Short mmCIF file of N, CA and C in Angstrom, two decimals:
data_model
loop_
_atom_site.label_atom_id
_atom_site.label_comp_id
_atom_site.label_asym_id
_atom_site.label_seq_id
_atom_site.Cartn_x
_atom_site.Cartn_y
_atom_site.Cartn_z
N UNK A 12 105.34 94.89 183.42
CA UNK A 12 105.35 96.33 183.44
C UNK A 12 105.90 96.91 184.82
N UNK A 13 106.37 98.06 184.85
CA UNK A 13 106.82 98.78 186.05
C UNK A 13 105.72 99.19 186.82
N UNK A 14 105.47 98.87 187.97
CA UNK A 14 104.42 99.38 188.99
C UNK A 14 105.08 100.60 189.59
N UNK A 15 104.32 101.68 189.84
CA UNK A 15 104.97 102.85 190.27
C UNK A 15 103.89 103.41 191.36
N UNK A 16 104.56 104.32 192.25
CA UNK A 16 103.76 104.84 193.29
C UNK A 16 103.83 106.39 193.11
N UNK A 17 102.72 107.02 193.14
CA UNK A 17 102.74 108.45 192.98
C UNK A 17 102.20 109.14 194.31
N UNK A 18 102.74 110.09 194.96
CA UNK A 18 102.33 110.70 196.16
C UNK A 18 102.10 112.12 195.81
N UNK A 19 100.94 112.59 196.07
CA UNK A 19 100.40 113.97 195.94
C UNK A 19 100.03 114.56 197.13
N UNK A 20 100.46 115.65 197.63
CA UNK A 20 100.16 116.37 198.77
C UNK A 20 99.08 117.29 198.49
N UNK A 21 97.91 117.24 199.08
CA UNK A 21 96.73 118.00 198.92
C UNK A 21 96.46 118.93 200.04
N UNK A 22 96.08 120.22 199.59
CA UNK A 22 95.84 121.21 200.62
C UNK A 22 94.42 121.07 201.07
N UNK A 23 94.03 119.97 201.72
CA UNK A 23 92.74 119.75 202.34
C UNK A 23 92.84 119.01 203.60
N UNK A 24 91.96 119.15 204.39
CA UNK A 24 91.82 118.41 205.64
C UNK A 24 91.66 116.94 205.34
N UNK A 25 92.31 115.95 205.89
CA UNK A 25 92.23 114.59 205.61
C UNK A 25 90.80 114.05 205.93
N UNK A 26 90.07 114.69 206.71
CA UNK A 26 88.73 114.21 207.12
C UNK A 26 87.64 115.08 206.42
N UNK A 27 87.99 115.75 205.38
CA UNK A 27 87.01 116.53 204.60
C UNK A 27 86.16 115.68 203.89
N UNK A 28 84.70 115.88 204.13
CA UNK A 28 83.77 114.82 203.62
C UNK A 28 83.56 115.13 202.17
N UNK A 29 83.89 116.15 201.60
CA UNK A 29 83.42 116.55 200.21
C UNK A 29 84.85 116.28 199.21
N UNK A 30 85.88 116.95 199.75
CA UNK A 30 87.06 116.75 198.94
C UNK A 30 87.64 115.37 198.76
N UNK A 31 87.80 114.77 199.95
CA UNK A 31 88.39 113.50 200.02
C UNK A 31 87.75 112.46 198.87
N UNK A 32 86.48 112.21 198.92
CA UNK A 32 85.90 111.13 197.94
C UNK A 32 86.00 111.68 196.53
N UNK A 33 85.94 113.02 196.32
CA UNK A 33 86.24 113.61 195.08
C UNK A 33 87.62 113.39 194.57
N UNK A 34 88.68 113.44 195.39
CA UNK A 34 90.05 113.18 194.92
C UNK A 34 90.19 111.73 194.67
N UNK A 35 89.59 110.73 195.47
CA UNK A 35 89.66 109.40 195.15
C UNK A 35 89.07 109.07 193.76
N UNK A 36 87.88 109.70 193.48
CA UNK A 36 87.23 109.51 192.19
C UNK A 36 87.97 109.85 191.12
N UNK A 37 88.66 111.11 191.17
CA UNK A 37 89.46 111.66 190.24
C UNK A 37 90.76 110.72 189.90
N UNK A 38 91.26 110.22 191.03
CA UNK A 38 92.56 109.43 190.89
C UNK A 38 92.35 108.06 190.29
N UNK A 39 91.17 107.43 190.72
CA UNK A 39 90.91 106.13 190.08
C UNK A 39 90.38 106.10 188.72
N UNK A 40 90.03 107.38 188.22
CA UNK A 40 89.53 107.52 186.89
C UNK A 40 90.47 107.52 185.88
N UNK A 41 91.82 107.73 186.33
CA UNK A 41 93.04 107.83 185.35
C UNK A 41 93.44 106.49 184.93
N UNK A 42 93.82 106.41 183.62
CA UNK A 42 94.33 105.10 183.19
C UNK A 42 95.45 104.59 183.81
N UNK A 43 95.61 103.28 184.12
CA UNK A 43 96.71 102.77 184.78
C UNK A 43 96.70 102.60 186.24
N UNK A 44 95.73 103.37 186.96
CA UNK A 44 95.71 103.47 188.32
C UNK A 44 94.98 102.09 188.82
N UNK A 45 95.67 101.46 189.94
CA UNK A 45 95.03 100.31 190.49
C UNK A 45 94.49 100.60 191.81
N UNK A 46 95.15 101.43 192.67
CA UNK A 46 94.69 101.75 193.92
C UNK A 46 95.00 103.11 194.41
N UNK A 47 94.16 103.76 195.38
CA UNK A 47 94.44 104.98 195.78
C UNK A 47 94.23 105.10 197.27
N UNK A 48 95.01 105.69 198.10
CA UNK A 48 94.72 105.91 199.56
C UNK A 48 95.18 107.05 200.05
N UNK A 49 94.68 107.58 201.23
CA UNK A 49 95.12 108.75 201.91
C UNK A 49 96.15 108.29 202.89
N UNK A 50 97.16 108.85 202.91
CA UNK A 50 98.36 108.67 203.84
C UNK A 50 98.84 109.86 204.35
N UNK A 51 99.96 109.69 205.22
CA UNK A 51 100.54 110.80 205.75
C UNK A 51 100.07 111.18 207.26
N UNK A 52 100.86 112.05 207.99
CA UNK A 52 100.53 112.33 209.47
C UNK A 52 99.13 112.99 209.45
N UNK A 53 98.90 113.98 208.58
CA UNK A 53 97.71 114.80 208.64
C UNK A 53 96.52 114.17 207.68
N UNK A 54 96.89 112.93 207.02
CA UNK A 54 95.94 112.43 206.14
C UNK A 54 95.65 113.24 204.87
N UNK A 55 96.77 113.94 204.49
CA UNK A 55 96.51 114.87 203.46
C UNK A 55 97.36 114.45 202.13
N UNK A 56 97.93 113.18 202.10
CA UNK A 56 98.72 112.79 201.05
C UNK A 56 97.92 111.68 200.26
N UNK A 57 97.69 111.88 199.08
CA UNK A 57 97.09 110.95 198.08
C UNK A 57 97.96 110.08 197.47
N UNK A 58 98.13 108.77 198.00
CA UNK A 58 99.18 107.80 197.34
C UNK A 58 98.39 106.89 196.39
N UNK A 59 98.87 106.96 195.17
CA UNK A 59 98.25 106.35 194.03
C UNK A 59 99.29 105.38 193.57
N UNK A 60 98.71 103.94 193.20
CA UNK A 60 99.68 102.99 192.65
C UNK A 60 99.01 102.53 191.53
N UNK A 61 99.97 102.02 190.50
CA UNK A 61 99.57 101.54 189.32
C UNK A 61 100.67 101.44 188.26
N UNK A 62 100.27 101.33 187.04
CA UNK A 62 101.44 101.14 185.93
C UNK A 62 101.16 102.41 185.00
N UNK A 63 102.14 102.87 184.71
CA UNK A 63 102.45 104.04 183.66
C UNK A 63 101.36 105.15 183.94
N UNK A 64 101.40 105.63 185.19
CA UNK A 64 100.53 106.82 185.53
C UNK A 64 101.21 108.17 185.17
N UNK A 65 100.43 108.93 184.56
CA UNK A 65 100.98 110.30 184.22
C UNK A 65 100.68 111.12 185.52
N UNK A 66 101.76 111.28 186.30
CA UNK A 66 101.68 112.01 187.60
C UNK A 66 101.34 113.58 187.43
N UNK A 67 101.96 114.19 186.18
CA UNK A 67 101.70 115.52 186.02
C UNK A 67 100.31 115.80 185.72
N UNK A 68 99.63 114.92 184.81
CA UNK A 68 98.27 115.14 184.42
C UNK A 68 97.38 114.90 185.57
N UNK A 69 97.71 113.91 186.37
CA UNK A 69 96.82 113.71 187.59
C UNK A 69 96.85 114.86 188.59
N UNK A 70 98.02 115.39 188.86
CA UNK A 70 98.21 116.54 189.77
C UNK A 70 97.45 117.69 189.12
N UNK A 71 97.61 118.08 187.95
CA UNK A 71 96.98 119.15 187.22
C UNK A 71 95.31 119.08 187.35
N UNK A 72 94.78 117.88 187.17
CA UNK A 72 93.39 117.50 187.18
C UNK A 72 92.79 117.58 188.65
N UNK A 73 93.66 117.26 189.68
CA UNK A 73 93.24 117.51 191.06
C UNK A 73 93.28 118.78 191.32
N UNK A 74 94.22 119.67 190.94
CA UNK A 74 94.14 121.16 191.19
C UNK A 74 92.90 121.80 190.52
N UNK A 75 92.51 121.37 189.38
CA UNK A 75 91.49 121.96 188.55
C UNK A 75 90.15 121.54 189.24
N UNK A 76 90.02 120.30 189.55
CA UNK A 76 88.56 119.77 190.12
C UNK A 76 88.37 120.06 191.50
N UNK A 77 89.43 120.05 192.41
CA UNK A 77 89.22 120.26 193.85
C UNK A 77 89.24 121.90 194.16
N UNK A 78 89.83 122.55 193.24
CA UNK A 78 89.88 124.07 193.43
C UNK A 78 90.78 124.36 194.63
N UNK A 79 91.74 123.44 195.10
CA UNK A 79 92.60 123.62 196.19
C UNK A 79 94.01 123.28 195.64
N UNK A 80 95.00 123.57 196.50
CA UNK A 80 96.34 123.02 196.20
C UNK A 80 96.52 121.68 196.13
N UNK A 81 97.30 121.33 195.06
CA UNK A 81 97.80 119.91 194.92
C UNK A 81 99.28 119.86 194.49
N UNK A 82 100.18 119.28 195.24
CA UNK A 82 101.51 119.43 194.97
C UNK A 82 102.00 117.99 194.68
N UNK A 83 102.76 117.80 193.74
CA UNK A 83 103.28 116.56 193.35
C UNK A 83 104.56 116.26 194.26
N UNK A 84 104.42 115.38 195.25
CA UNK A 84 105.37 115.10 196.27
C UNK A 84 106.40 114.00 195.85
N UNK A 85 106.01 112.94 195.34
CA UNK A 85 107.05 111.84 194.99
C UNK A 85 106.43 110.90 193.95
N UNK A 86 107.32 110.41 193.02
CA UNK A 86 107.19 109.49 191.98
C UNK A 86 108.25 108.48 192.11
N UNK A 87 107.87 107.14 192.13
CA UNK A 87 108.82 106.25 192.10
C UNK A 87 108.40 104.79 192.03
N UNK A 88 109.19 103.66 191.97
CA UNK A 88 108.76 102.55 191.88
C UNK A 88 108.14 101.85 193.38
N UNK A 89 107.39 100.99 193.33
CA UNK A 89 106.76 100.44 194.46
C UNK A 89 107.79 99.58 195.07
N UNK A 90 108.07 100.00 196.57
CA UNK A 90 108.95 99.11 197.26
C UNK A 90 108.35 97.80 197.89
N UNK A 91 109.13 96.84 197.78
CA UNK A 91 108.51 95.53 198.37
C UNK A 91 108.98 95.59 199.80
N UNK A 92 108.15 95.14 200.61
CA UNK A 92 108.49 95.15 202.09
C UNK A 92 109.14 93.79 202.33
N UNK A 93 110.02 93.70 203.43
CA UNK A 93 110.70 92.36 203.58
C UNK A 93 109.80 91.26 203.79
N UNK A 94 108.79 91.35 204.58
CA UNK A 94 107.79 90.40 204.99
C UNK A 94 106.83 89.92 203.89
N UNK A 95 106.69 90.80 202.81
CA UNK A 95 105.77 90.66 201.68
C UNK A 95 106.36 89.55 200.73
N UNK A 96 105.60 88.54 200.61
CA UNK A 96 105.86 87.50 199.57
C UNK A 96 105.21 87.77 198.25
N UNK A 97 105.85 87.28 197.29
CA UNK A 97 105.36 87.38 196.01
C UNK A 97 104.52 86.22 195.63
N UNK A 98 103.19 86.23 195.81
CA UNK A 98 102.26 85.23 195.59
C UNK A 98 101.80 85.28 194.20
N UNK A 99 101.56 84.25 193.58
CA UNK A 99 100.98 84.20 192.19
C UNK A 99 99.54 84.84 192.23
N UNK A 100 99.31 85.49 191.15
CA UNK A 100 97.95 86.24 190.95
C UNK A 100 96.91 85.15 190.58
N UNK A 101 95.64 85.12 191.22
CA UNK A 101 94.72 84.30 191.02
C UNK A 101 93.54 85.01 190.27
N UNK A 102 93.20 84.44 189.16
CA UNK A 102 91.98 85.06 188.44
C UNK A 102 90.84 84.36 188.59
N UNK A 103 89.78 85.06 188.80
CA UNK A 103 88.31 84.47 189.02
C UNK A 103 87.84 84.15 187.60
N UNK A 104 87.39 83.02 187.30
CA UNK A 104 86.86 82.69 186.17
C UNK A 104 85.37 82.30 186.33
N UNK A 105 84.51 82.88 185.76
CA UNK A 105 83.10 82.67 185.92
C UNK A 105 82.59 81.86 184.60
N UNK A 106 82.04 80.71 185.21
CA UNK A 106 81.35 79.87 184.19
C UNK A 106 79.89 80.05 184.22
N UNK A 107 79.14 79.75 183.00
CA UNK A 107 77.70 79.96 183.03
C UNK A 107 77.07 78.85 183.98
N UNK A 108 76.00 79.45 184.67
CA UNK A 108 75.43 78.58 185.65
C UNK A 108 74.40 77.67 184.97
N UNK A 109 74.44 76.50 185.31
CA UNK A 109 73.46 75.54 184.79
C UNK A 109 72.68 74.90 185.88
N UNK A 110 71.44 74.84 185.71
CA UNK A 110 70.54 74.19 186.73
C UNK A 110 71.00 72.64 186.81
N UNK A 111 71.07 71.98 187.80
CA UNK A 111 71.29 70.54 187.99
C UNK A 111 70.16 69.82 187.45
N UNK A 112 70.25 68.94 186.45
CA UNK A 112 69.15 68.07 186.19
C UNK A 112 69.61 66.72 186.48
N UNK A 113 68.60 66.06 186.98
CA UNK A 113 68.89 64.60 187.30
C UNK A 113 68.35 63.83 186.21
N UNK A 114 69.13 63.26 185.41
CA UNK A 114 68.71 62.54 184.25
C UNK A 114 68.52 61.08 184.58
N UNK A 115 67.32 60.65 184.18
CA UNK A 115 67.14 59.22 184.55
C UNK A 115 67.49 58.43 183.30
N UNK A 116 68.40 57.45 183.21
CA UNK A 116 68.66 56.76 182.09
C UNK A 116 67.47 56.00 181.54
N UNK A 117 67.49 56.08 180.09
CA UNK A 117 66.18 55.33 179.53
C UNK A 117 66.83 54.18 178.88
N UNK A 118 66.06 53.11 179.31
CA UNK A 118 66.33 51.69 178.94
C UNK A 118 65.49 51.25 177.75
N UNK A 119 65.92 50.62 176.90
CA UNK A 119 65.02 50.16 175.72
C UNK A 119 63.82 49.36 176.41
N UNK A 120 62.65 49.52 175.71
CA UNK A 120 61.49 48.97 176.05
C UNK A 120 61.03 47.94 175.04
N UNK A 121 60.95 46.65 175.40
CA UNK A 121 60.54 45.67 174.38
C UNK A 121 58.97 45.11 174.72
N UNK A 122 58.37 44.94 173.87
CA UNK A 122 57.02 44.60 173.99
C UNK A 122 56.86 43.15 173.39
N UNK A 123 56.28 42.28 174.35
CA UNK A 123 56.08 40.87 174.03
C UNK A 123 54.79 40.72 173.29
N UNK A 124 54.99 40.05 172.08
CA UNK A 124 53.76 39.77 171.32
C UNK A 124 53.17 38.52 171.50
N UNK A 125 52.15 38.22 170.95
CA UNK A 125 51.35 36.98 171.13
C UNK A 125 52.18 35.73 170.49
N UNK A 126 53.05 35.90 169.63
CA UNK A 126 53.81 34.99 168.94
C UNK A 126 54.84 34.24 169.86
N UNK A 127 54.88 34.79 171.11
CA UNK A 127 55.89 34.38 172.05
C UNK A 127 55.55 32.88 172.49
N UNK A 128 56.41 31.89 172.39
CA UNK A 128 56.08 30.51 172.56
C UNK A 128 56.29 30.25 174.16
N UNK A 129 57.17 31.00 174.80
CA UNK A 129 57.34 30.78 176.19
C UNK A 129 58.56 29.76 176.59
N UNK A 130 59.20 29.31 175.48
CA UNK A 130 60.31 28.44 175.75
C UNK A 130 61.71 29.04 175.29
N UNK A 131 62.61 28.29 175.45
CA UNK A 131 64.02 28.81 175.22
C UNK A 131 64.26 28.53 173.74
N UNK A 132 64.68 29.43 172.97
CA UNK A 132 64.89 29.24 171.58
C UNK A 132 66.30 28.76 171.28
N UNK A 133 67.17 28.66 172.25
CA UNK A 133 68.54 28.26 172.02
C UNK A 133 68.58 26.77 172.01
N UNK A 134 67.77 26.07 172.68
CA UNK A 134 67.68 24.70 172.55
C UNK A 134 67.09 24.03 171.60
#
């Protein structure tokens, strides 16, 4: 899939303690969003990364919920940096936890009866 980056300029102070967490919550609730961060010189640009993000819907939702201005600044593919290497993705697989049992092997138990003669039966 094509990963894309959407930048939305918000009309809030970057250090606003009410609007900033609300903007993050709105952004990550949208389908296809993998990450969100505040960028820009004034910390007023919401940068959202993911796959198949509907930028227009996200901008409209931010305007409605924050009751402040939100302007779609840019939409485009994610740029890979020169120093960034493409490492394979590692998935965490959880197995059910089992308590370690120390099993003592069971050997067959033979009982000697009174009919035992005490000699070697091979000779």
